[in-house]
Amino acid sequence: MNVDFRSDTVTKPSKEMLDVMFRASVGDDVYGEDPAVNELQDFAAQLFGKEAALFCTSGTQTNQIAINIHVKPGGEIICHEDSHIYKYEGGGIAKNSGASVRLLQGNRGRLTAAGIGKWIMPDDVHFPVTQLISLEDTANRGGGAVYDFGEIQKISRLAKEKQIPLHLDGARVFNALAVSGVDLKTYTAQFDSISVCLSKGLGAPVGSLLLGTKAFIHQARRVRKVMGGGMRQAGFLAAAGLFALKQNVSRLEQDHRHARLLEKAFLTCSWIESSLPVETNILVLTLKEESQRDFYIGKLAAAGIKVSSFGPGMIRLVTHLDISEEQVIQTIEKLKDI
């Protein structure tokens, strides 16, 4: 047995997805002439209820492009202290946009309107100007935590009142909506820009989408070029992304169910102290002995169970479409010997 729970980015294209990729009509996307890319972007814009979309190489790129457009050098972004845009994008906020960050604490990666409101800077020469609010849903460091939609609406109203753009790092937004049941267009209407990953739970090999107004995406295309993201015959990849959006959204609840089964099994292990509550496809576990993290990662690997470290004394598992229920059951059986 060899089951890879390190991330939902490790998925491989299915035969059906590969067939679609092989048949894709392609052109030069820098000239705007790739039919498959254009089809993906048009489909996504309509699906999300936004005016336009842009296909990019990664979620980091879509986030960084959005930040670069929304924020001037010296401006400030409000985000959670564990947010992906801050922790896992290589210092891109500072390097690419020369911006400052206001890092807030919150419940499992989630912010509140009240908490944000306290840190919107007044018009004072001593302070950076608050130019962007960024949310992450689901929140990776929060163990795949899902925002309460009512709170998102409050944050959106606050942002509009203060005339501050609101960005969504929605790398796993379809996982969030599978739990909340909120209508997609109703949800996305709260945000000025949205980043959506196609290569995580949706199973595409490469790519993310950035969504917003036509004017915003026109700017985004220029910034993408500056960041080296102008791709040529990208339609082979775009075709996979379109297949993922059409075929792999409705099945996400299977991954959530698998994560709950794993949580229940791991909590019976003598070496596990606790877990963050499983809401979606991410399981974050805390070991009883912090110093034993790498030892147990090795023990799991020897049993054919790949997991990732997630901080001192913590490990993470992520379920995805390449992990079957049979493999989950086999994993649970293997745990009895560890």
C-alpha positions as YAML, in Angstrom:
chain: A
units: angstrom
residues:
- id: 1
  name: MET
  ca: [0.00, 0.00, 0.00]
- id: 2
  name: ASN
  ca: [1.19, 3.51, -0.82]
- id: 3
  name: VAL
  ca: [-1.26, 6.34, -0.10]
- id: 4
  name: ASP
  ca: [-0.18, 9.97, -0.44]
- id: 5
  name: PHE
  ca: [-1.98, 12.24, 2.04]
- id: 6
  name: ARG
  ca: [0.63, 15.03, 1.89]
- id: 7
  name: SER
  ca: [-1.60, 17.35, -0.16]
- id: 8
  name: ASP
  ca: [-4.42, 17.43, -2.67]
- id: 9
  name: THR
  ca: [-1.84, 18.85, -5.11]
- id: 10
  name: VAL
  ca: [-0.34, 15.38, -5.70]
- id: 11
  name: THR
  ca: [-3.24, 14.14, -7.86]
- id: 12
  name: LYS
  ca: [-2.62, 12.82, -11.37]
- id: 13
  name: PRO
  ca: [-4.92, 13.46, -14.36]
- id: 14
  name: SER
  ca: [-7.47, 10.72, -14.93]
- id: 15
  name: LYS
  ca: [-7.68, 8.95, -18.29]
- id: 16
  name: GLU
  ca: [-10.76, 11.02, -19.12]
- id: 17
  name: MET
  ca: [-8.95, 14.25, -18.29]
- id: 18
  name: LEU
  ca: [-5.91, 13.21, -20.34]
- id: 19
  name: ASP
  ca: [-8.15, 12.45, -23.30]
- id: 20
  name: VAL
  ca: [-9.64, 15.96, -23.10]
- id: 21
  name: MET
  ca: [-6.16, 17.49, -22.85]
- id: 22
  name: PHE
  ca: [-4.92, 15.51, -25.86]
- id: 23
  name: ARG
  ca: [-7.85, 16.73, -28.00]
- id: 24
  name: ALA
  ca: [-7.60, 20.39, -26.99]
- id: 25
  name: SER
  ca: [-7.46, 23.08, -29.67]
- id: 26
  name: VAL
  ca: [-4.60, 25.43, -28.85]
- id: 27
  name: GLY
  ca: [-3.06, 28.70, -29.96]
- id: 28
  name: ASP
  ca: [-0.84, 31.43, -28.55]
- id: 29
  name: ASP
  ca: [-2.45, 32.64, -25.35]
- id: 30
  name: VAL
  ca: [-0.19, 35.71, -25.04]
- id: 31
  name: TYR
  ca: [-1.93, 36.88, -28.21]
- id: 32
  name: GLY
  ca: [-5.25, 35.79, -26.72]
- id: 33
  name: GLU
  ca: [-5.58, 33.15, -29.42]
- id: 34
  name: ASP
  ca: [-5.79, 29.90, -27.47]
- id: 35
  name: PRO
  ca: [-9.35, 28.56, -27.87]
- id: 36
  name: ALA
  ca: [-9.17, 26.23, -24.86]
- id: 37
  name: VAL
  ca: [-7.85, 28.96, -22.56]
- id: 38
  name: ASN
  ca: [-10.54, 31.37, -23.76]
- id: 39
  name: GLU
  ca: [-13.23, 28.73, -23.21]
- id: 40
  name: LEU
  ca: [-12.01, 28.05, -19.67]
- id: 41
  name: GLN
  ca: [-11.89, 31.74, -18.81]
- id: 42
  name: ASP
  ca: [-15.35, 32.44, -20.25]
- id: 43
  name: PHE
  ca: [-16.86, 29.41, -18.52]
- id: 44
  name: ALA
  ca: [-15.31, 30.34, -15.18]
- id: 45
  name: ALA
  ca: [-16.42, 33.97, -15.38]
- id: 46
  name: GLN
  ca: [-19.99, 32.90, -16.05]
- id: 47
  name: LEU
  ca: [-19.88, 30.20, -13.36]
- id: 48
  name: PHE
  ca: [-18.66, 32.64, -10.70]
- id: 49
  name: GLY
  ca: [-20.79, 35.54, -11.84]
- id: 50
  name: LYS
  ca: [-17.80, 37.76, -12.58]
- id: 51
  name: GLU
  ca: [-17.11, 39.79, -15.71]
- id: 52
  name: ALA
  ca: [-13.82, 38.10, -16.62]
- id: 53
  name: ALA
  ca: [-11.24, 35.50, -15.62]
- id: 54
  name: LEU
  ca: [-7.54, 34.88, -16.24]
- id: 55
  name: PHE
  ca: [-5.82, 31.48, -16.34]
- id: 56
  name: CYS
  ca: [-2.52, 31.49, -14.44]
- id: 57
  name: THR
  ca: [0.12, 28.99, -13.43]
- id: 58
  name: SER
  ca: [-0.64, 28.78, -9.69]
- id: 59
  name: GLY
  ca: [-2.65, 30.10, -6.78]
- id: 60
  name: THR
  ca: [0.40, 31.97, -5.57]
- id: 61
  name: GLN
  ca: [0.54, 33.77, -8.91]
- id: 62
  name: THR
  ca: [-3.16, 34.68, -8.90]
- id: 63
  name: ASN
  ca: [-2.93, 35.97, -5.33]
- id: 64
  name: GLN
  ca: [0.20, 37.97, -6.03]
- id: 65
  name: ILE
  ca: [-1.24, 39.49, -9.20]
- id: 66
  name: ALA
  ca: [-4.36, 40.58, -7.32]
- id: 67
  name: ILE
  ca: [-2.30, 42.11, -4.52]
- id: 68
  name: ASN
  ca: [-0.12, 43.95, -7.03]
- id: 69
  name: ILE
  ca: [-3.17, 45.53, -8.65]
- id: 70
  name: HIS
  ca: [-5.02, 46.43, -5.46]
- id: 71
  name: VAL
  ca: [-2.11, 47.77, -3.41]
- id: 72
  name: LYS
  ca: [0.40, 50.56, -4.08]
- id: 73
  name: PRO
  ca: [3.93, 50.34, -2.60]
- id: 74
  name: GLY
  ca: [3.78, 51.32, 1.05]
- id: 75
  name: GLY
  ca: [0.14, 50.35, 1.37]
- id: 76
  name: GLU
  ca: [-1.10, 47.77, 3.85]
- id: 77
  name: ILE
  ca: [-2.98, 44.49, 3.53]
- id: 78
  name: ILE
  ca: [-5.12, 43.13, 6.35]
- id: 79
  name: CYS
  ca: [-5.00, 39.32, 6.55]
- id: 80
  name: HIS
  ca: [-4.87, 36.51, 9.08]
- id: 81
  name: GLU
  ca: [-1.45, 35.78, 10.55]
- id: 82
  name: ASP
  ca: [-1.59, 32.23, 9.16]
- id: 83
  name: SER
  ca: [-2.88, 33.16, 5.72]
- id: 84
  name: HIS
  ca: [-1.30, 31.58, 2.65]
- id: 85
  name: ILE
  ca: [-0.54, 34.96, 1.05]
- id: 86
  name: TYR
  ca: [1.69, 35.77, 4.02]
- id: 87
  name: LYS
  ca: [3.15, 32.44, 5.14]
- id: 88
  name: TYR
  ca: [3.57, 30.43, 1.96]
- id: 89
  name: GLU
  ca: [4.17, 32.80, -0.95]
- id: 90
  name: GLY
  ca: [7.87, 33.46, -0.49]
- id: 91
  name: GLY
  ca: [7.58, 37.02, 0.83]
- id: 92
  name: GLY
  ca: [5.86, 37.98, -2.41]
- id: 93
  name: ILE
  ca: [3.79, 40.77, -0.82]
- id: 94
  name: ALA
  ca: [6.99, 42.67, -0.02]
- id: 95
  name: LYS
  ca: [9.02, 41.61, -3.05]
- id: 96
  name: ASN
  ca: [6.38, 42.03, -5.74]
- id: 97
  name: SER
  ca: [4.29, 44.89, -4.39]
- id: 98
  name: GLY
  ca: [6.33, 46.67, -1.71]
- id: 99
  name: ALA
  ca: [3.39, 46.42, 0.66]
- id: 100
  name: SER
  ca: [3.04, 46.14, 4.41]
- id: 101
  name: VAL
  ca: [0.85, 43.58, 6.17]
- id: 102
  name: ARG
  ca: [-1.38, 43.88, 9.21]
- id: 103
  name: LEU
  ca: [-1.50, 40.36, 10.62]
- id: 104
  name: LEU
  ca: [-4.57, 39.59, 12.70]
- id: 105
  name: GLN
  ca: [-5.40, 36.64, 14.90]
- id: 106
  name: GLY
  ca: [-8.64, 34.75, 14.42]
- id: 107
  name: ASN
  ca: [-10.42, 31.48, 14.96]
- id: 108
  name: ARG
  ca: [-8.66, 28.81, 12.86]
- id: 109
  name: GLY
  ca: [-7.57, 31.23, 10.16]
- id: 110
  name: ARG
  ca: [-10.84, 33.15, 9.99]
- id: 111
  name: LEU
  ca: [-11.31, 36.87, 10.63]
- id: 112
  name: THR
  ca: [-14.34, 38.87, 11.76]
- id: 113
  name: ALA
  ca: [-15.65, 42.23, 10.63]
- id: 114
  name: ALA
  ca: [-15.26, 43.56, 14.17]
- id: 115
  name: GLY
  ca: [-11.64, 42.43, 14.32]
- id: 116
  name: ILE
  ca: [-10.83, 43.90, 10.91]
- id: 117
  name: GLY
  ca: [-12.56, 47.19, 11.67]
- id: 118
  name: LYS
  ca: [-10.20, 47.88, 14.59]
- id: 119
  name: TRP
  ca: [-7.18, 47.81, 12.29]
- id: 120
  name: ILE
  ca: [-8.28, 49.86, 9.30]
- id: 121
  name: MET
  ca: [-5.81, 52.72, 9.52]
- id: 122
  name: PRO
  ca: [-6.96, 56.31, 10.01]
- id: 123
  name: ASP
  ca: [-5.75, 59.04, 7.66]
- id: 124
  name: ASP
  ca: [-2.51, 59.74, 9.51]
- id: 125
  name: VAL
  ca: [0.92, 60.24, 7.95]
- id: 126
  name: HIS
  ca: [2.45, 57.91, 10.55]
- id: 127
  name: PHE
  ca: [0.50, 54.88, 9.33]
- id: 128
  name: PRO
  ca: [0.37, 52.93, 6.08]
- id: 129
  name: VAL
  ca: [-2.89, 53.23, 4.19]
- id: 130
  name: THR
  ca: [-5.12, 50.16, 4.42]
- id: 131
  name: GLN
  ca: [-5.60, 49.20, 0.77]
- id: 132
  name: LEU
  ca: [-6.76, 45.57, 0.79]
- id: 133
  name: ILE
  ca: [-8.51, 43.00, 2.98]
- id: 134
  name: SER
  ca: [-7.79, 39.36, 2.14]
- id: 135
  name: LEU
  ca: [-9.69, 36.28, 3.37]
- id: 136
  name: GLU
  ca: [-8.84, 32.59, 2.88]
- id: 137
  name: ASP
  ca: [-11.68, 30.07, 2.57]
- id: 138
  name: THR
  ca: [-11.13, 27.27, 3.39]
- id: 139
  name: ALA
  ca: [-8.33, 28.21, 5.78]
- id: 140
  name: ASN
  ca: [-5.45, 25.78, 5.30]
- id: 141
  name: ARG
  ca: [-3.67, 26.46, 8.61]
- id: 142
  name: GLY
  ca: [-7.03, 26.20, 10.35]
- id: 143
  name: GLY
  ca: [-7.38, 22.61, 9.20]
- id: 144
  name: GLY
  ca: [-9.66, 23.42, 6.28]
- id: 145
  name: ALA
  ca: [-11.97, 25.63, 8.34]
- id: 146
  name: VAL
  ca: [-14.96, 27.17, 6.54]
- id: 147
  name: TYR
  ca: [-16.08, 30.78, 6.98]
- id: 148
  name: ASP
  ca: [-19.58, 31.54, 8.20]
- id: 149
  name: PHE
  ca: [-21.18, 33.25, 5.21]
- id: 150
  name: GLY
  ca: [-22.92, 35.77, 7.42]
- id: 151
  name: GLU
  ca: [-19.52, 36.93, 8.64]
- id: 152
  name: ILE
  ca: [-18.24, 37.22, 5.08]
- id: 153
  name: GLN
  ca: [-21.23, 39.44, 4.29]
- id: 154
  name: LYS
  ca: [-20.40, 41.67, 7.28]
- id: 155
  name: ILE
  ca: [-16.77, 41.93, 6.15]
- id: 156
  name: SER
  ca: [-17.89, 42.73, 2.60]
- id: 157
  name: ARG
  ca: [-20.20, 45.51, 3.82]
- id: 158
  name: LEU
  ca: [-17.38, 46.94, 5.94]
- id: 159
  name: ALA
  ca: [-14.97, 46.86, 2.99]
- id: 160
  name: LYS
  ca: [-17.47, 48.64, 0.73]
- id: 161
  name: GLU
  ca: [-18.20, 51.23, 3.42]
- id: 162
  name: LYS
  ca: [-14.48, 51.94, 3.79]
- id: 163
  name: GLN
  ca: [-13.89, 51.68, 0.01]
- id: 164
  name: ILE
  ca: [-11.29, 48.95, 0.48]
- id: 165
  name: PRO
  ca: [-11.14, 46.05, -2.00]
- id: 166
  name: LEU
  ca: [-11.87, 42.56, -0.63]
- id: 167
  name: HIS
  ca: [-9.86, 39.65, -2.07]
- id: 168
  name: LEU
  ca: [-10.58, 35.95, -1.63]
- id: 169
  name: ASP
  ca: [-7.84, 33.36, -1.61]
- id: 170
  name: GLY
  ca: [-10.29, 30.65, -2.59]
- id: 171
  name: ALA
  ca: [-7.78, 27.92, -3.32]
- id: 172
  name: ARG
  ca: [-10.30, 25.40, -1.92]
- id: 173
  name: VAL
  ca: [-13.45, 27.50, -2.21]
- id: 174
  name: PHE
  ca: [-15.48, 24.61, -3.66]
- id: 175
  name: ASN
  ca: [-14.69, 22.59, -0.54]
- id: 176
  name: ALA
  ca: [-16.06, 25.45, 1.54]
- id: 177
  name: LEU
  ca: [-19.25, 25.71, -0.51]
- id: 178
  name: ALA
  ca: [-19.78, 21.95, -0.35]
- id: 179
  name: VAL
  ca: [-20.09, 22.42, 3.42]
- id: 180
  name: SER
  ca: [-21.95, 25.73, 3.64]
- id: 181
  name: GLY
  ca: [-24.32, 25.12, 0.74]
- id: 182
  name: VAL
  ca: [-24.22, 28.82, -0.18]
- id: 183
  name: ASP
  ca: [-25.01, 29.62, -3.81]
- id: 184
  name: LEU
  ca: [-21.75, 30.19, -5.70]
- id: 185
  name: LYS
  ca: [-22.69, 33.52, -7.31]
- id: 186
  name: THR
  ca: [-24.20, 34.84, -4.09]
- id: 187
  name: TYR
  ca: [-20.94, 33.97, -2.34]
- id: 188
  name: THR
  ca: [-18.59, 35.41, -4.96]
- id: 189
  name: ALA
  ca: [-20.58, 38.67, -5.19]
- id: 190
  name: GLN
  ca: [-19.06, 39.61, -1.82]
- id: 191
  name: PHE
  ca: [-15.53, 39.87, -3.28]
- id: 192
  name: ASP
  ca: [-13.77, 42.23, -5.68]
- id: 193
  name: SER
  ca: [-11.26, 39.60, -6.77]
- id: 194
  name: ILE
  ca: [-11.09, 35.84, -6.36]
- id: 195
  name: SER
  ca: [-8.31, 33.28, -6.72]
- id: 196
  name: VAL
  ca: [-9.38, 29.68, -7.35]
- id: 197
  name: CYS
  ca: [-7.04, 26.70, -7.59]
- id: 198
  name: LEU
  ca: [-7.73, 24.00, -10.18]
- id: 199
  name: SER
  ca: [-4.84, 21.72, -9.16]
- id: 200
  name: LYS
  ca: [-5.87, 20.95, -5.58]
- id: 201
  name: GLY
  ca: [-9.13, 19.17, -4.82]
- id: 202
  name: LEU
  ca: [-10.35, 19.50, -8.40]
- id: 203
  name: GLY
  ca: [-7.49, 17.38, -9.73]
- id: 204
  name: ALA
  ca: [-6.11, 19.42, -12.65]
- id: 205
  name: PRO
  ca: [-2.33, 19.05, -13.13]
- id: 206
  name: VAL
  ca: [-1.56, 22.79, -13.24]
- id: 207
  name: GLY
  ca: [-3.30, 26.11, -12.92]
- id: 208
  name: SER
  ca: [-5.42, 28.62, -11.06]
- id: 209
  name: LEU
  ca: [-7.95, 31.26, -12.06]
- id: 210
  name: LEU
  ca: [-8.17, 34.92, -11.11]
- id: 211
  name: LEU
  ca: [-11.62, 36.50, -11.41]
- id: 212
  name: GLY
  ca: [-12.87, 40.08, -11.30]
- id: 213
  name: THR
  ca: [-14.13, 42.91, -13.48]
- id: 214
  name: LYS
  ca: [-13.03, 43.26, -17.10]
- id: 215
  name: ALA
  ca: [-10.89, 46.27, -16.16]
- id: 216
  name: PHE
  ca: [-9.27, 44.33, -13.31]
- id: 217
  name: ILE
  ca: [-8.48, 41.31, -15.50]
- id: 218
  name: HIS
  ca: [-7.09, 43.61, -18.22]
- id: 219
  name: GLN
  ca: [-4.60, 44.88, -15.64]
- id: 220
  name: ALA
  ca: [-4.02, 41.35, -14.38]
- id: 221
  name: ARG
  ca: [-2.96, 40.16, -17.83]
- id: 222
  name: ARG
  ca: [-0.23, 42.81, -17.87]
- id: 223
  name: VAL
  ca: [0.96, 41.95, -14.34]
- id: 224
  name: ARG
  ca: [0.95, 38.24, -15.21]
- id: 225
  name: LYS
  ca: [3.26, 39.01, -18.15]
- id: 226
  name: VAL
  ca: [5.61, 41.00, -15.92]
- id: 227
  name: MET
  ca: [5.73, 38.08, -13.47]
- id: 228
  name: GLY
  ca: [6.70, 35.69, -16.27]
- id: 229
  name: GLY
  ca: [3.31, 34.04, -16.41]
- id: 230
  name: GLY
  ca: [2.48, 34.61, -20.05]
- id: 231
  name: MET
  ca: [2.02, 31.09, -21.44]
- id: 232
  name: ARG
  ca: [1.81, 30.14, -25.10]
- id: 233
  name: GLN
  ca: [-0.06, 26.96, -26.10]
- id: 234
  name: ALA
  ca: [-1.53, 26.68, -22.62]
- id: 235
  name: GLY
  ca: [-4.76, 25.15, -23.86]
- id: 236
  name: PHE
  ca: [-3.62, 21.62, -23.05]
- id: 237
  name: LEU
  ca: [-3.58, 22.67, -19.39]
- id: 238
  name: ALA
  ca: [-6.68, 24.84, -19.64]
- id: 239
  name: ALA
  ca: [-8.64, 21.88, -21.04]
- id: 240
  name: ALA
  ca: [-7.79, 19.94, -17.89]
- id: 241
  name: GLY
  ca: [-8.96, 22.87, -15.76]
- id: 242
  name: LEU
  ca: [-12.26, 23.08, -17.61]
- id: 243
  name: PHE
  ca: [-12.78, 19.33, -17.18]
- id: 244
  name: ALA
  ca: [-12.04, 19.72, -13.47]
- id: 245
  name: LEU
  ca: [-14.63, 22.47, -13.04]
- id: 246
  name: LYS
  ca: [-17.28, 20.51, -14.90]
- id: 247
  name: GLN
  ca: [-16.65, 17.03, -13.49]
- id: 248
  name: ASN
  ca: [-14.86, 17.17, -10.13]
- id: 249
  name: VAL
  ca: [-16.76, 19.66, -7.97]
- id: 250
  name: SER
  ca: [-19.77, 17.54, -7.01]
- id: 251
  name: ARG
  ca: [-17.62, 14.71, -5.65]
- id: 252
  name: LEU
  ca: [-15.74, 16.78, -3.02]
- id: 253
  name: GLU
  ca: [-17.98, 15.60, -0.19]
- id: 254
  name: GLN
  ca: [-16.40, 12.14, -0.63]
- id: 255
  name: ASP
  ca: [-13.05, 13.63, 0.37]
- id: 256
  name: HIS
  ca: [-14.63, 15.30, 3.38]
- id: 257
  name: ARG
  ca: [-16.16, 12.00, 4.48]
- id: 258
  name: HIS
  ca: [-12.81, 10.24, 4.11]
- id: 259
  name: ALA
  ca: [-11.14, 12.91, 6.25]
- id: 260
  name: ARG
  ca: [-13.73, 12.41, 9.00]
- id: 261
  name: LEU
  ca: [-13.13, 8.64, 8.95]
- id: 262
  name: LEU
  ca: [-9.39, 9.21, 9.30]
- id: 263
  name: GLU
  ca: [-9.88, 11.70, 12.13]
- id: 264
  name: LYS
  ca: [-11.90, 9.16, 14.11]
- id: 265
  name: ALA
  ca: [-9.25, 6.48, 13.58]
- id: 266
  name: PHE
  ca: [-6.24, 8.65, 14.41]
- id: 267
  name: LEU
  ca: [-7.83, 9.86, 17.64]
- id: 268
  name: THR
  ca: [-7.75, 6.26, 18.89]
- id: 269
  name: CYS
  ca: [-3.95, 6.17, 18.50]
- id: 270
  name: SER
  ca: [-2.07, 6.39, 21.79]
- id: 271
  name: TRP
  ca: [0.44, 8.84, 20.33]
- id: 272
  name: ILE
  ca: [-2.13, 11.39, 19.12]
- id: 273
  name: GLU
  ca: [-3.22, 14.14, 21.50]
- id: 274
  name: SER
  ca: [-5.90, 15.92, 19.47]
- id: 275
  name: SER
  ca: [-7.05, 17.11, 16.06]
- id: 276
  name: LEU
  ca: [-8.49, 20.29, 14.66]
- id: 277
  name: PRO
  ca: [-12.17, 19.64, 13.91]
- id: 278
  name: VAL
  ca: [-12.50, 18.25, 10.39]
- id: 279
  name: GLU
  ca: [-14.81, 20.34, 8.23]
- id: 280
  name: THR
  ca: [-13.50, 19.60, 4.75]
- id: 281
  name: ASN
  ca: [-10.63, 17.52, 3.35]
- id: 282
  name: ILE
  ca: [-7.83, 18.54, 5.73]
- id: 283
  name: LEU
  ca: [-6.92, 16.73, 8.94]
- id: 284
  name: VAL
  ca: [-4.42, 18.40, 11.29]
- id: 285
  name: LEU
  ca: [-3.21, 16.28, 14.21]
- id: 286
  name: THR
  ca: [-1.20, 17.20, 17.30]
- id: 287
  name: LEU
  ca: [1.07, 14.53, 18.77]
- id: 288
  name: LYS
  ca: [1.37, 13.90, 22.50]
- id: 289
  name: GLU
  ca: [5.15, 14.19, 22.24]
- id: 290
  name: GLU
  ca: [6.20, 17.15, 20.11]
- id: 291
  name: SER
  ca: [9.70, 15.77, 19.62]
- id: 292
  name: GLN
  ca: [8.32, 12.55, 18.11]
- id: 293
  name: ARG
  ca: [6.78, 14.19, 15.04]
- id: 294
  name: ASP
  ca: [9.44, 13.12, 12.54]
- id: 295
  name: PHE
  ca: [9.63, 9.66, 14.10]
- id: 296
  name: TYR
  ca: [5.92, 9.05, 13.48]
- id: 297
  name: ILE
  ca: [6.04, 10.58, 10.03]
- id: 298
  name: GLY
  ca: [8.73, 7.98, 9.30]
- id: 299
  name: LYS
  ca: [6.68, 5.17, 10.85]
- id: 300
  name: LEU
  ca: [3.68, 6.13, 8.75]
- id: 301
  name: ALA
  ca: [5.81, 6.33, 5.61]
- id: 302
  name: ALA
  ca: [7.21, 2.85, 6.30]
- id: 303
  name: ALA
  ca: [3.61, 1.62, 6.40]
- id: 304
  name: GLY
  ca: [2.89, 3.26, 3.04]
- id: 305
  name: ILE
  ca: [1.14, 6.32, 4.47]
- id: 306
  name: LYS
  ca: [2.65, 9.64, 3.37]
- id: 307
  name: VAL
  ca: [1.79, 12.67, 5.51]
- id: 308
  name: SER
  ca: [3.37, 16.12, 5.91]
- id: 309
  name: SER
  ca: [4.75, 18.01, 8.89]
- id: 310
  name: PHE
  ca: [2.68, 21.02, 9.88]
- id: 311
  name: GLY
  ca: [4.60, 22.71, 12.64]
- id: 312
  name: PRO
  ca: [6.09, 21.57, 15.97]
- id: 313
  name: GLY
  ca: [4.43, 18.32, 17.02]
- id: 314
  name: MET
  ca: [1.85, 18.52, 14.22]
- id: 315
  name: ILE
  ca: [1.13, 16.52, 11.07]
- id: 316
  name: ARG
  ca: [-1.33, 17.09, 8.24]
- id: 317
  name: LEU
  ca: [-3.28, 14.75, 5.99]
- id: 318
  name: VAL
  ca: [-5.30, 15.89, 2.97]
- id: 319
  name: THR
  ca: [-7.78, 13.65, 1.18]
- id: 320
  name: HIS
  ca: [-8.35, 13.95, -2.56]
- id: 321
  name: LEU
  ca: [-9.77, 12.25, -5.64]
- id: 322
  name: ASP
  ca: [-6.82, 9.87, -6.02]
- id: 323
  name: ILE
  ca: [-7.58, 8.28, -2.64]
- id: 324
  name: SER
  ca: [-10.37, 5.72, -2.65]
- id: 325
  name: GLU
  ca: [-12.51, 4.60, 0.27]
- id: 326
  name: GLU
  ca: [-10.73, 1.24, 0.12]
- id: 327
  name: GLN
  ca: [-7.39, 2.99, 0.62]
- id: 328
  name: VAL
  ca: [-8.80, 4.95, 3.54]
- id: 329
  name: ILE
  ca: [-9.96, 1.68, 5.15]
- id: 330
  name: GLN
  ca: [-6.54, 0.12, 4.53]
- id: 331
  name: THR
  ca: [-4.89, 3.14, 6.13]
- id: 332
  name: ILE
  ca: [-7.11, 2.82, 9.20]
- id: 333
  name: GLU
  ca: [-6.14, -0.86, 9.51]
- id: 334
  name: LYS
  ca: [-2.44, 0.02, 9.25]
- id: 335
  name: LEU
  ca: [-2.76, 2.52, 12.09]
- id: 336
  name: LYS
  ca: [-3.46, -0.31, 14.51]
- id: 337
  name: ASP
  ca: [0.16, -1.46, 14.10]
- id: 338
  name: ILE
  ca: [1.79, 1.95, 14.62]
...
